[in-house]
Tab-separated table of C-alpha atoms and ligand atoms in Angstrom:
chain	number	residue	atom	x	y	z
A	75	MET	CA	2.143	22.476	-19.935
A	76	THR	CA	-0.572	19.891	-20.435
A	77	LYS	CA	-4.183	19.892	-19.304
A	78	VAL	CA	-4.717	16.601	-17.502
A	79	THR	CA	-7.539	15.006	-15.563
A	80	VAL	CA	-7.252	12.471	-12.766
A	81	LEU	CA	-10.236	10.152	-12.461
A	82	GLY	CA	-10.694	8.782	-8.968
A	83	THR	CA	-9.245	10.794	-6.077
A	84	GLY	CA	-8.467	8.111	-3.509
A	85	TYR	CA	-4.958	7.472	-2.313
A	86	LEU	CA	-3.392	7.126	-5.748
A	87	GLY	CA	-5.527	9.739	-7.524
A	88	ALA	CA	-5.260	12.514	-4.933
A	89	THR	CA	-1.484	12.099	-4.872
A	90	HIS	CA	-1.205	11.929	-8.653
A	91	ALA	CA	-3.405	15.009	-9.128
A	92	ALA	CA	-1.411	17.076	-6.619
A	93	CYS	CA	1.919	15.947	-8.085
A	94	MET	CA	0.914	16.577	-11.707
A	95	ALA	CA	-0.006	20.139	-10.684
A	96	GLU	CA	3.291	20.437	-8.793
A	97	LEU	CA	5.050	19.620	-12.082
A	98	GLY	CA	3.249	22.606	-13.630
A	99	HIS	CA	0.339	20.894	-15.410
A	100	GLU	CA	-3.233	22.177	-15.200
A	101	VAL	CA	-5.125	19.462	-13.374
A	102	LEU	CA	-8.771	18.590	-12.837
A	103	GLY	CA	-9.417	15.818	-10.291
A	104	VAL	CA	-12.743	13.982	-10.653
A	105	ASP	CA	-14.544	11.621	-8.302
A	106	VAL	CA	-18.127	10.437	-7.860
A	107	ASP	CA	-17.879	11.071	-4.089
A	108	ALA	CA	-19.027	14.684	-3.695
A	109	GLY	CA	-17.920	14.797	-0.040
A	110	LYS	CA	-14.378	13.793	-0.938
A	111	ILE	CA	-14.254	16.345	-3.771
A	112	ALA	CA	-15.454	19.155	-1.478
A	113	LYS	CA	-12.727	18.314	1.058
A	114	LEU	CA	-9.960	18.169	-1.528
A	115	GLN	CA	-11.110	21.434	-3.114
A	116	ASP	CA	-10.875	22.919	0.376
A	117	GLY	CA	-7.255	21.702	0.641
A	118	GLN	CA	-7.963	18.806	3.012
A	119	VAL	CA	-6.567	15.311	2.474
A	120	PRO	CA	-8.952	12.604	3.767
A	121	PHE	CA	-6.060	10.282	4.788
A	122	PHE	CA	-2.590	10.606	6.300
A	123	GLU	CA	0.276	11.051	3.857
A	124	PRO	CA	3.353	13.137	4.708
A	125	GLU	CA	3.689	16.337	2.559
A	126	LEU	CA	0.548	15.738	0.498
A	127	GLU	CA	-1.548	18.452	2.110
A	128	GLU	CA	1.114	21.135	1.487
A	129	VAL	CA	1.476	20.138	-2.162
A	130	LEU	CA	-2.306	20.056	-2.592
A	131	ARG	CA	-2.850	23.500	-1.043
A	132	ARG	CA	0.043	25.139	-2.826
A	133	ASN	CA	-1.305	24.049	-6.197
A	134	ILE	CA	-4.942	24.892	-5.509
A	135	GLU	CA	-3.825	28.388	-4.499
A	136	ALA	CA	-1.678	28.695	-7.608
A	137	GLY	CA	-4.767	27.898	-9.715
A	138	ARG	CA	-3.271	24.768	-11.268
A	139	LEU	CA	-5.456	22.259	-9.442
A	140	ARG	CA	-9.192	21.962	-8.949
A	141	PHE	CA	-11.749	19.225	-8.386
A	142	SER	CA	-15.156	18.302	-9.794
A	143	THR	CA	-17.697	15.483	-9.840
A	144	SER	CA	-18.481	15.951	-13.546
A	145	TYR	CA	-17.190	13.549	-16.189
A	146	ARG	CA	-18.577	15.858	-18.859
A	147	GLU	CA	-16.276	18.570	-17.509
A	148	ALA	CA	-13.371	16.112	-17.417
A	149	ALA	CA	-13.851	15.175	-21.068
A	150	ALA	CA	-13.975	18.828	-22.097
A	151	TRP	CA	-10.953	19.801	-19.972
A	152	GLY	CA	-8.044	17.568	-20.842
A	153	THR	CA	-6.532	15.478	-23.593
A	154	ALA	CA	-4.717	13.247	-21.071
A	155	HIS	CA	-6.895	11.373	-18.584
A	156	PHE	CA	-5.343	9.354	-15.766
A	157	LEU	CA	-7.483	6.487	-14.515
A	158	CYS	CA	-6.764	6.078	-10.788
A	159	VAL	CA	-9.723	4.220	-9.253
A	160	GLY	CA	-9.369	1.191	-6.997
A	161	THR	CA	-9.442	-2.473	-7.996
A	162	PRO	CA	-10.258	-4.253	-4.708
A	163	GLN	CA	-10.423	-8.003	-4.225
A	164	LYS	CA	-13.862	-9.404	-5.059
A	165	ARG	CA	-15.830	-10.687	-2.103
A	166	GLY	CA	-15.356	-14.411	-1.688
A	167	GLU	CA	-12.936	-14.693	-4.632
A	168	TYR	CA	-9.312	-13.995	-5.420
A	169	ALA	CA	-10.041	-12.009	-8.589
A	170	ALA	CA	-9.955	-8.217	-8.815
A	171	ASP	CA	-13.222	-6.291	-8.934
A	172	LEU	CA	-13.093	-4.102	-12.053
A	173	ARG	CA	-16.427	-2.355	-11.664
A	174	TYR	CA	-14.923	1.063	-10.807
A	175	VAL	CA	-12.462	0.987	-13.693
A	176	GLU	CA	-15.228	0.022	-16.103
A	177	SER	CA	-17.593	2.642	-14.791
A	178	VAL	CA	-15.035	5.425	-15.364
A	179	ILE	CA	-14.744	4.352	-19.008
A	180	ASP	CA	-18.531	4.163	-19.347
A	181	GLU	CA	-19.012	7.624	-17.805
A	182	LEU	CA	-16.140	9.391	-19.535
A	183	ALA	CA	-15.870	7.958	-23.040
A	184	PRO	CA	-19.312	9.089	-24.319
A	185	HIS	CA	-18.310	12.720	-23.625
A	186	ILE	CA	-14.973	12.571	-25.446
A	187	THR	CA	-15.393	14.029	-28.925
A	188	GLY	CA	-11.801	14.508	-30.152
A	189	PRO	CA	-8.282	13.061	-29.852
A	190	ALA	CA	-7.469	12.011	-26.283
A	191	VAL	CA	-5.493	9.433	-24.315
A	192	ILE	CA	-6.698	7.585	-21.222
A	193	TYR	CA	-3.697	6.388	-19.185
A	194	GLY	CA	-4.656	3.594	-16.822
A	195	LYS	CA	-2.744	3.662	-13.536
A	196	SER	CA	-4.851	1.240	-11.501
A	197	THR	CA	-3.508	-2.278	-10.928
A	198	VAL	CA	-5.512	-4.549	-13.240
A	199	PRO	CA	-5.425	-8.165	-14.455
A	200	VAL	CA	-3.387	-8.510	-17.649
A	201	GLY	CA	-5.630	-8.089	-20.688
A	202	THR	CA	-7.852	-5.433	-19.112
A	203	ALA	CA	-6.298	-2.458	-20.927
A	204	ALA	CA	-6.945	-3.876	-24.392
A	205	ARG	CA	-10.538	-4.654	-23.431
A	206	LEU	CA	-11.080	-1.172	-21.960
A	207	GLY	CA	-9.681	0.364	-25.155
A	208	ASP	CA	-12.285	-1.432	-27.277
A	209	ARG	CA	-15.016	-0.471	-24.843
A	210	ALA	CA	-13.975	3.206	-24.765
A	211	ARG	CA	-13.742	3.496	-28.557
A	212	ALA	CA	-17.155	1.869	-28.996
A	213	LEU	CA	-18.730	4.352	-26.579
A	214	SER	CA	-16.984	7.527	-27.719
A	215	PRO	CA	-17.903	9.797	-30.636
A	216	ALA	CA	-14.115	10.187	-31.058
A	217	GLY	CA	-13.860	6.488	-32.024
A	218	GLU	CA	-10.326	5.590	-33.127
A	219	GLN	CA	-9.023	8.971	-31.941
A	220	LEU	CA	-9.436	7.814	-28.356
A	221	GLU	CA	-6.444	5.817	-27.100
A	222	VAL	CA	-6.061	3.722	-23.972
A	223	ALA	CA	-2.475	3.345	-22.689
A	224	TRP	CA	-1.181	1.831	-19.436
A	225	ASN	CA	1.085	3.681	-17.027
A	226	PRO	CA	1.394	1.607	-13.832
A	227	GLU	CA	2.010	3.325	-10.522
A	228	PHE	CA	4.626	2.134	-8.051
A	229	LEU	CA	4.107	4.583	-5.193
A	230	ARG	CA	4.455	3.477	-1.598
A	231	GLU	CA	2.244	4.834	1.128
A	232	GLY	CA	4.243	7.165	3.331
A	233	PHE	CA	6.520	8.105	0.405
A	234	ALA	CA	3.806	8.822	-2.148
A	235	ILE	CA	4.911	12.357	-3.064
A	236	GLY	CA	8.585	11.514	-3.561
A	237	ASP	CA	7.728	8.317	-5.450
A	238	THR	CA	5.447	10.252	-7.842
A	239	LEU	CA	7.666	13.304	-8.396
A	240	ARG	CA	10.898	11.314	-8.615
A	241	PRO	CA	9.942	7.802	-9.752
A	242	ASP	CA	12.704	5.222	-10.155
A	243	ARG	CA	11.261	4.283	-13.551
A	244	LEU	CA	8.354	5.132	-15.844
A	245	VAL	CA	6.526	2.449	-17.788
A	246	ILE	CA	4.102	3.231	-20.613
A	247	GLY	CA	2.192	0.413	-22.266
A	248	ILE	CA	0.979	1.325	-25.752
A	249	ASP	CA	-1.589	-0.451	-27.899
A	250	PRO	CA	0.646	-1.990	-30.581
A	251	VAL	CA	-2.200	-1.920	-33.117
A	252	ARG	CA	-2.808	1.838	-32.706
A	253	PRO	CA	0.347	3.478	-31.355
A	254	GLY	CA	-1.082	7.031	-31.747
A	255	ARG	CA	-0.001	9.925	-29.527
A	256	ALA	CA	0.184	8.175	-26.165
A	257	GLU	CA	3.984	7.902	-25.998
A	258	GLN	CA	4.670	11.473	-27.127
A	259	LEU	CA	2.078	12.944	-24.769
A	260	ALA	CA	3.481	10.904	-21.857
A	261	ARG	CA	6.973	12.233	-22.645
A	262	GLU	CA	5.590	15.792	-22.408
A	263	ILE	CA	3.765	15.105	-19.140
A	264	TYR	CA	6.787	13.441	-17.522
A	265	ALA	CA	9.366	15.841	-19.043
A	266	THR	CA	10.815	16.713	-15.615
A	267	ALA	CA	11.509	13.079	-14.715
A	268	LEU	CA	12.874	12.369	-18.204
A	269	ALA	CA	15.241	15.359	-17.943
A	270	ALA	CA	16.545	13.730	-14.736
A	271	GLU	CA	17.307	10.608	-16.787
A	272	THR	CA	14.604	8.477	-15.202
A	273	PRO	CA	14.437	5.177	-17.134
A	274	PHE	CA	11.452	5.315	-19.508
A	275	LEU	CA	10.220	1.965	-20.798
A	276	VAL	CA	7.753	1.826	-23.649
A	277	THR	CA	6.050	-1.572	-23.829
A	278	ASP	CA	2.919	-3.209	-25.141
A	279	LEU	CA	-0.200	-3.025	-22.981
A	280	ALA	CA	0.067	-6.531	-21.518
A	281	THR	CA	3.698	-6.109	-20.431
A	282	ALA	CA	2.924	-2.808	-18.708
A	283	GLU	CA	0.043	-4.403	-16.805
A	284	LEU	CA	2.249	-7.328	-15.788
A	285	VAL	CA	5.147	-5.124	-14.634
A	286	LYS	CA	3.085	-3.897	-11.732
A	287	VAL	CA	1.878	-7.252	-10.443
A	288	ALA	CA	5.277	-8.835	-11.059
A	289	ALA	CA	6.967	-6.114	-8.976
A	290	ASN	CA	4.513	-6.539	-6.113
A	291	SER	CA	4.764	-10.338	-6.287
A	292	PHE	CA	8.541	-10.107	-6.065
A	293	LEU	CA	8.359	-7.844	-3.010
A	294	ALA	CA	5.821	-10.136	-1.333
A	295	THR	CA	8.037	-13.136	-2.091
A	296	LYS	CA	11.078	-11.417	-0.622
A	297	ILE	CA	9.199	-10.699	2.612
A	298	SER	CA	7.804	-14.232	2.837
A	299	PHE	CA	11.232	-15.674	2.109
A	300	ILE	CA	12.745	-13.949	5.135
A	301	ASN	CA	9.704	-14.864	7.228
A	302	ALA	CA	10.148	-18.517	6.236
A	303	MET	CA	13.768	-18.156	7.401
A	304	ALA	CA	12.376	-16.726	10.650
A	305	GLU	CA	10.400	-19.945	11.128
A	306	LEU	CA	13.622	-21.898	10.631
A	307	CYS	CA	15.493	-19.624	13.007
A	308	GLU	CA	12.858	-20.216	15.661
A	309	ALA	CA	13.143	-23.972	15.177
A	310	ALA	CA	16.962	-23.913	15.241
A	311	ASP	CA	17.422	-21.213	17.881
A	312	ALA	CA	19.081	-18.779	15.475
A	313	ASP	CA	18.529	-15.053	14.849
A	314	VAL	CA	16.795	-13.990	11.617
A	315	THR	CA	17.774	-10.328	11.933
A	316	VAL	CA	21.464	-11.196	11.873
A	317	LEU	CA	20.842	-13.688	9.075
A	318	ALA	CA	19.097	-10.943	7.029
A	319	ASP	CA	22.035	-8.557	7.574
A	320	ALA	CA	24.495	-11.215	6.530
A	321	ILE	CA	22.748	-12.309	3.324
A	322	GLY	CA	21.772	-8.700	2.554
A	323	TYR	CA	25.405	-7.676	2.060
A	324	ASP	CA	25.366	-9.743	-1.107
A	325	ALA	CA	24.443	-7.071	-3.676
A	326	ARG	CA	22.457	-9.656	-5.650
A	327	ILE	CA	20.196	-10.156	-2.646
A	328	GLY	CA	20.168	-6.707	-1.000
A	329	ARG	CA	19.026	-5.887	2.524
A	330	ARG	CA	15.851	-3.938	1.675
A	331	PHE	CA	12.522	-5.740	2.166
A	332	LEU	CA	14.222	-8.411	4.245
A	333	ASN	CA	12.707	-7.385	7.563
A	334	ALA	CA	11.174	-10.442	9.170
A	335	GLY	CA	8.201	-9.957	11.447
A	336	LEU	CA	4.442	-9.899	11.119
A	337	GLY	CA	4.600	-9.820	7.338
A	338	PHE	CA	2.874	-7.760	4.704
A	339	GLY	CA	-0.597	-6.261	4.684
A	340	GLY	CA	-2.191	-3.152	3.232
A	341	GLY	CA	-4.298	-2.406	0.195
A	342	CYS	CA	-1.841	-3.702	-2.407
A	343	LEU	CA	0.425	-6.692	-1.846
A	344	PRO	CA	-2.138	-9.197	-0.445
A	345	LYS	CA	-4.849	-8.477	-3.009
A	346	ASP	CA	-2.428	-8.118	-5.910
A	347	ILE	CA	-0.813	-11.533	-5.478
A	348	ARG	CA	-4.250	-13.134	-5.174
A	349	ALA	CA	-5.637	-11.386	-8.246
A	350	PHE	CA	-2.477	-12.392	-10.120
A	351	MET	CA	-3.041	-16.062	-9.221
A	352	ALA	CA	-6.675	-15.811	-10.315
A	353	ARG	CA	-5.706	-14.265	-13.646
A	354	ALA	CA	-2.989	-16.872	-14.223
A	355	GLY	CA	-5.653	-19.533	-13.757
A	356	GLU	CA	-7.865	-17.904	-16.395
A	357	LEU	CA	-4.890	-17.876	-18.762
A	358	HIS	CA	-4.220	-21.602	-18.060
A	359	ALA	CA	-0.853	-20.620	-16.546
A	360	HIS	CA	-1.750	-21.277	-12.912
A	361	GLN	CA	1.294	-23.535	-12.384
A	362	ALA	CA	3.601	-20.560	-12.928
A	363	LEU	CA	2.230	-18.886	-9.811
A	364	THR	CA	1.539	-21.728	-7.388
A	365	PHE	CA	4.517	-20.449	-5.346
A	366	LEU	CA	2.496	-17.299	-4.592
A	367	ARG	CA	0.007	-19.409	-2.663
A	368	GLU	CA	2.902	-20.414	-0.419
A	369	VAL	CA	4.022	-16.790	-0.174
A	370	ASP	CA	0.514	-15.949	1.031
A	371	ASN	CA	0.499	-18.906	3.464
A	372	VAL	CA	3.864	-18.030	5.014
A	373	ASN	CA	2.625	-14.462	5.409
A	374	MET	CA	-0.620	-15.408	7.124
A	375	ARG	CA	1.194	-17.841	9.436
A	376	ARG	CA	3.149	-14.920	10.936
A	377	ARG	CA	-0.012	-13.515	12.440
A	378	THR	CA	-0.912	-16.860	14.007
A	379	ARG	CA	2.673	-17.245	15.260
A	380	MET	CA	2.488	-13.857	16.981
A	381	VAL	CA	-0.664	-14.935	18.803
A	382	GLU	CA	0.993	-18.241	19.800
A	383	LEU	CA	4.092	-16.430	21.026
A	384	THR	CA	1.938	-14.200	23.202
A	385	ARG	CA	0.129	-17.233	24.572
A	386	GLU	CA	3.466	-18.904	25.320
A	387	VAL	CA	4.547	-15.879	27.341
A	388	PHE	CA	1.354	-16.282	29.383
A	389	ASP	CA	1.888	-20.011	29.950
A	390	GLY	CA	-0.737	-21.122	27.483
A	391	SER	CA	-3.772	-18.999	28.350
A	392	LEU	CA	-4.632	-15.417	27.448
A	393	ILE	CA	-7.792	-15.292	29.531
A	394	GLY	CA	-7.688	-12.160	31.656
A	395	ALA	CA	-4.327	-10.963	30.280
A	396	ARG	CA	-4.131	-7.197	29.801
A	397	LEU	CA	-2.256	-6.390	26.613
A	398	ALA	CA	-1.047	-3.077	25.223
A	399	VAL	CA	-0.849	-3.196	21.424
A	400	LEU	CA	1.315	-0.457	19.904
A	401	GLY	CA	0.476	-0.011	16.230
A	402	ALA	CA	-2.670	-0.493	14.165
A	403	ALA	CA	-1.632	0.711	10.691
A	404	PHE	CA	-0.351	-1.927	8.261
A	405	LYS	CA	2.991	-0.128	8.276
A	406	PRO	CA	4.489	3.038	9.796
A	407	ASP	CA	3.873	6.525	8.322
A	408	SER	CA	0.415	5.484	7.166
A	409	ASP	CA	-3.081	5.558	8.632
A	410	ASP	CA	-4.150	2.655	6.420
A	411	VAL	CA	-5.530	-0.347	8.308
A	412	ARG	CA	-6.619	-2.425	5.313
A	413	ASP	CA	-5.566	-6.027	5.963
A	414	SER	CA	-3.329	-4.764	8.759
A	415	PRO	CA	-1.356	-7.568	10.451
A	416	ALA	CA	-1.306	-5.510	13.680
A	417	LEU	CA	-5.074	-5.197	13.933
A	418	ASN	CA	-5.571	-8.783	12.857
A	419	VAL	CA	-3.364	-9.962	15.744
A	420	ALA	CA	-5.025	-7.565	18.190
A	421	GLY	CA	-8.424	-8.975	17.204
A	422	GLN	CA	-7.305	-12.601	17.569
A	423	LEU	CA	-5.800	-11.931	20.996
A	424	GLN	CA	-9.035	-10.396	22.165
A	425	LEU	CA	-11.036	-13.338	20.842
A	426	GLN	CA	-8.826	-15.619	22.929
A	427	GLY	CA	-9.800	-13.833	26.121
A	428	ALA	CA	-7.228	-11.051	26.500
A	429	SER	CA	-8.241	-7.486	27.131
A	430	VAL	CA	-6.508	-5.475	24.415
A	431	THR	CA	-5.832	-1.727	24.326
A	432	VAL	CA	-4.510	-0.319	21.057
A	433	TYR	CA	-2.587	2.864	20.361
A	434	ASP	CA	-1.394	4.165	16.986
A	435	PRO	CA	-0.102	7.673	16.216
A	436	HIS	CA	-2.281	8.138	13.106
A	437	ALA	CA	-4.569	5.176	12.451
A	438	MET	CA	-6.897	5.393	15.458
A	439	ASP	CA	-10.058	6.501	13.639
A	440	ASN	CA	-9.658	3.951	10.882
A	441	ALA	CA	-8.838	1.204	13.378
A	442	ARG	CA	-11.870	2.018	15.519
A	443	ALA	CA	-14.131	1.914	12.471
A	444	LEU	CA	-12.812	-1.520	11.434
A	445	PHE	CA	-12.498	-3.113	14.902
A	446	PRO	CA	-14.919	-1.238	17.186
A	447	THR	CA	-14.767	-3.914	19.889
A	448	LEU	CA	-11.100	-3.295	20.785
A	449	ASP	CA	-10.195	-0.689	23.400
A	450	TYR	CA	-8.301	2.355	22.245
A	451	ALA	CA	-5.937	4.637	24.179
A	452	THR	CA	-4.792	8.134	23.278
A	453	SER	CA	-1.093	7.633	24.086
A	454	VAL	CA	1.555	4.958	24.576
A	455	ALA	CA	1.449	5.573	28.323
A	456	GLU	CA	-2.330	5.195	28.505
A	457	ALA	CA	-2.224	1.954	26.486
A	458	CYS	CA	0.548	0.504	28.660
A	459	LYS	CA	-0.906	1.472	32.023
A	460	GLY	CA	-1.502	-1.717	34.007
A	461	ALA	CA	-0.627	-3.969	31.045
A	462	ASP	CA	0.785	-7.444	31.577
A	463	ALA	CA	2.639	-7.262	28.258
A	464	VAL	CA	3.427	-4.682	25.578
A	465	LEU	CA	3.231	-5.777	21.930
A	466	VAL	CA	4.870	-3.634	19.237
A	467	LEU	CA	3.074	-4.568	16.020
A	468	THR	CA	3.808	-1.610	13.707
A	469	GLU	CA	7.304	-0.138	13.706
A	470	TRP	CA	6.529	3.598	14.071
A	471	GLN	CA	9.662	5.609	14.892
A	472	GLN	CA	8.050	6.645	18.168
A	473	PHE	CA	7.867	2.979	19.244
A	474	ARG	CA	11.372	2.105	18.051
A	475	GLU	CA	12.702	4.877	20.258
A	476	LEU	CA	10.805	3.798	23.384
A	477	ASP	CA	12.864	3.801	26.546
A	478	PRO	CA	12.015	0.792	28.741
A	479	ALA	CA	12.526	2.989	31.793
A	480	ASP	CA	9.520	5.135	30.760
A	481	LEU	CA	7.203	2.135	30.798
A	482	THR	CA	8.592	0.179	33.736
A	483	GLY	CA	6.571	2.028	36.364
A	484	LEU	CA	3.408	1.955	34.281
A	485	VAL	CA	3.026	-1.689	33.338
A	486	ARG	CA	2.019	-4.554	35.593
A	487	GLY	CA	4.284	-7.084	33.845
A	488	ASN	CA	7.653	-6.330	32.229
A	489	ARG	CA	7.088	-8.298	29.036
A	490	VAL	CA	7.679	-6.907	25.559
A	491	LEU	CA	6.800	-8.744	22.349
A	492	ASP	CA	8.373	-7.306	19.237
A	493	GLY	CA	6.279	-8.195	16.182
A	494	ARG	CA	8.501	-6.193	13.836
A	495	ASN	CA	11.975	-6.937	15.240
A	496	CYS	CA	12.377	-3.199	15.642
A	497	LEU	CA	13.527	-2.989	19.273
A	498	ASP	CA	16.956	-3.615	20.761
A	499	PRO	CA	16.643	-6.864	22.768
A	500	GLN	CA	19.715	-6.079	24.901
A	501	LEU	CA	18.351	-2.704	25.935
A	502	TRP	CA	15.046	-4.202	27.095
A	503	SER	CA	16.616	-7.234	28.775
A	504	ALA	CA	19.126	-5.035	30.603
A	505	ALA	CA	16.196	-2.974	31.928
A	506	GLY	CA	14.687	-6.129	33.440
A	507	TRP	CA	12.127	-6.916	30.731
A	508	THR	CA	11.370	-10.278	29.138
A	509	TYR	CA	11.927	-9.667	25.425
A	510	ARG	CA	10.501	-11.911	22.676
A	511	GLY	CA	10.821	-11.275	18.938
A	512	LEU	CA	9.743	-13.210	15.851
A	513	GLY	CA	12.580	-15.414	14.614
A	514	ARG	CA	15.146	-14.397	17.194
A	515	HIS	CA	16.014	-15.576	20.690
B	13	UDX	C1	3.455	-1.574	-2.079
B	13	UDX	C2	4.641	-1.474	-3.061
B	13	UDX	O1	5.864	-1.300	-2.325
B	13	UDX	C3	4.442	-0.332	-4.017
B	13	UDX	O2	5.504	-0.266	-4.944
B	13	UDX	C4	3.127	-0.539	-4.723
B	13	UDX	O3	2.862	0.552	-5.606
B	13	UDX	C5	1.980	-0.669	-3.733
B	13	UDX	O4	2.260	-1.713	-2.814
B	13	UDX	P1	2.710	-0.275	0.134
B	13	UDX	O5	1.537	-1.187	0.178
B	13	UDX	O6	2.535	1.180	0.373
B	13	UDX	O7	3.442	-0.393	-1.294
B	13	UDX	O8	3.714	-0.819	1.244
B	13	UDX	P2	5.184	-1.412	1.345
B	13	UDX	O9	6.111	-0.400	1.855
B	13	UDX	O10	5.549	-2.116	0.096
B	13	UDX	O11	4.952	-2.483	2.519
B	13	UDX	C6	4.025	-3.556	2.354
B	13	UDX	C7	3.933	-4.398	3.584
B	13	UDX	O12	5.098	-5.201	3.721
B	13	UDX	C8	3.786	-3.664	4.914
B	13	UDX	O13	2.792	-4.313	5.686
B	13	UDX	C9	5.143	-3.777	5.551
B	13	UDX	O14	5.074	-3.726	6.950
B	13	UDX	C10	5.599	-5.135	5.048
B	13	UDX	N1	7.060	-5.298	4.996
B	13	UDX	C11	7.810	-4.511	4.183
B	13	UDX	C12	7.667	-6.291	5.762
B	13	UDX	O15	6.997	-7.028	6.487
B	13	UDX	N2	9.026	-6.447	5.695
B	13	UDX	C13	9.815	-5.675	4.900
B	13	UDX	O16	11.024	-5.867	4.884
B	13	UDX	C14	9.184	-4.670	4.134
């Protein structure tokens, strides 16, 4: 088993650290945030992710996983270092902010004295890995013995453990000038997945970096494609959910990621397509990605459309309307509210004069911190009490399974607006409700 470190213990890093230990490796997780490290060492996960806490605790107890704030300790501990810090969008620009990635290299490399590999997992603009390699070697007493490889991460929030333990593919980008030990060491670390015949692609650094942004751009495009069809369906009085089922049976198209609704949000897709456009511009290849601007535009229009639809239901004015918003997270099974379409819509509705009460099964604290001016309820029933309309904006299972009969006595107006096309229109109409979805009658 290999001694590995995980640098940065946010969403990606905490999951990666716990999963590497679960695979039997001896893992040290490092972060500059002492509060976060103390929590993790105590077996607490600072965000909601199914199964993660059990995996974390089990491995801390087994002695395979511990946490520290010391880069010196990290350098002394492992020969494989996974770089897992965030690369947020820069303020006021499309480009990615690389300061955290660079600071890990600057803090770690000077302490590395012998052969070691740093595997970057963060999503970065193409060309970053090669630059970080030069920077790390210049700073480290190990010089040429220090390698930087790229091992992009494809995990989805809500499925992070399964996606890490049983990935659908592994990609390792190697510096073609200094191939070194990075491939062999990665094969040892991922031996379990390789034994299960997981595809293992060894590439150059630039291709590995691009794989990640290309995958996310494709997913974003697929979602915006079906949302553009939803706009057409609205104009032509057709039903986008049936259309998606029908085209999805074609195996070349596939039904997954064809759910029309409020569109994509979260910490990855929106910022990744923007950073990709910015990087393409720097490489004088901006024309290749102009379609992503349209993907972004279609996506943002869904939020505006949801607000318009709500206004339509109230005959043009939201002033004084009492609205129950079900869902704040950017998607179900997550407490993440970064660029959440649900919260964005809730905020816009409030700004147009509605009084908005939000309920989410797991994202309440995060939502309150981001949008303190909205009202928050502690249950579906409390949010819906006295409401003139109920808006389902994140498709949590609990909301999909709602029985109109349970809400009928509570609300003031029987109107339901389905921002994720996740309810059965017939069921709600039969119960005497006015049902409106995005891209369907
Ligand atoms: C995404 C990628 O899927 C993952 O591979 C990558 O590593 C990180 O970014 P994540 O952000 O966790 O993962 O969410 P994902 O499940 O991809 O959903 C993204 C957004 O698209 C959500 O807001 C979701 O509601 C929306 N979505 C998804 C749709 O609107 N329609 C769909 O059909 C699917």
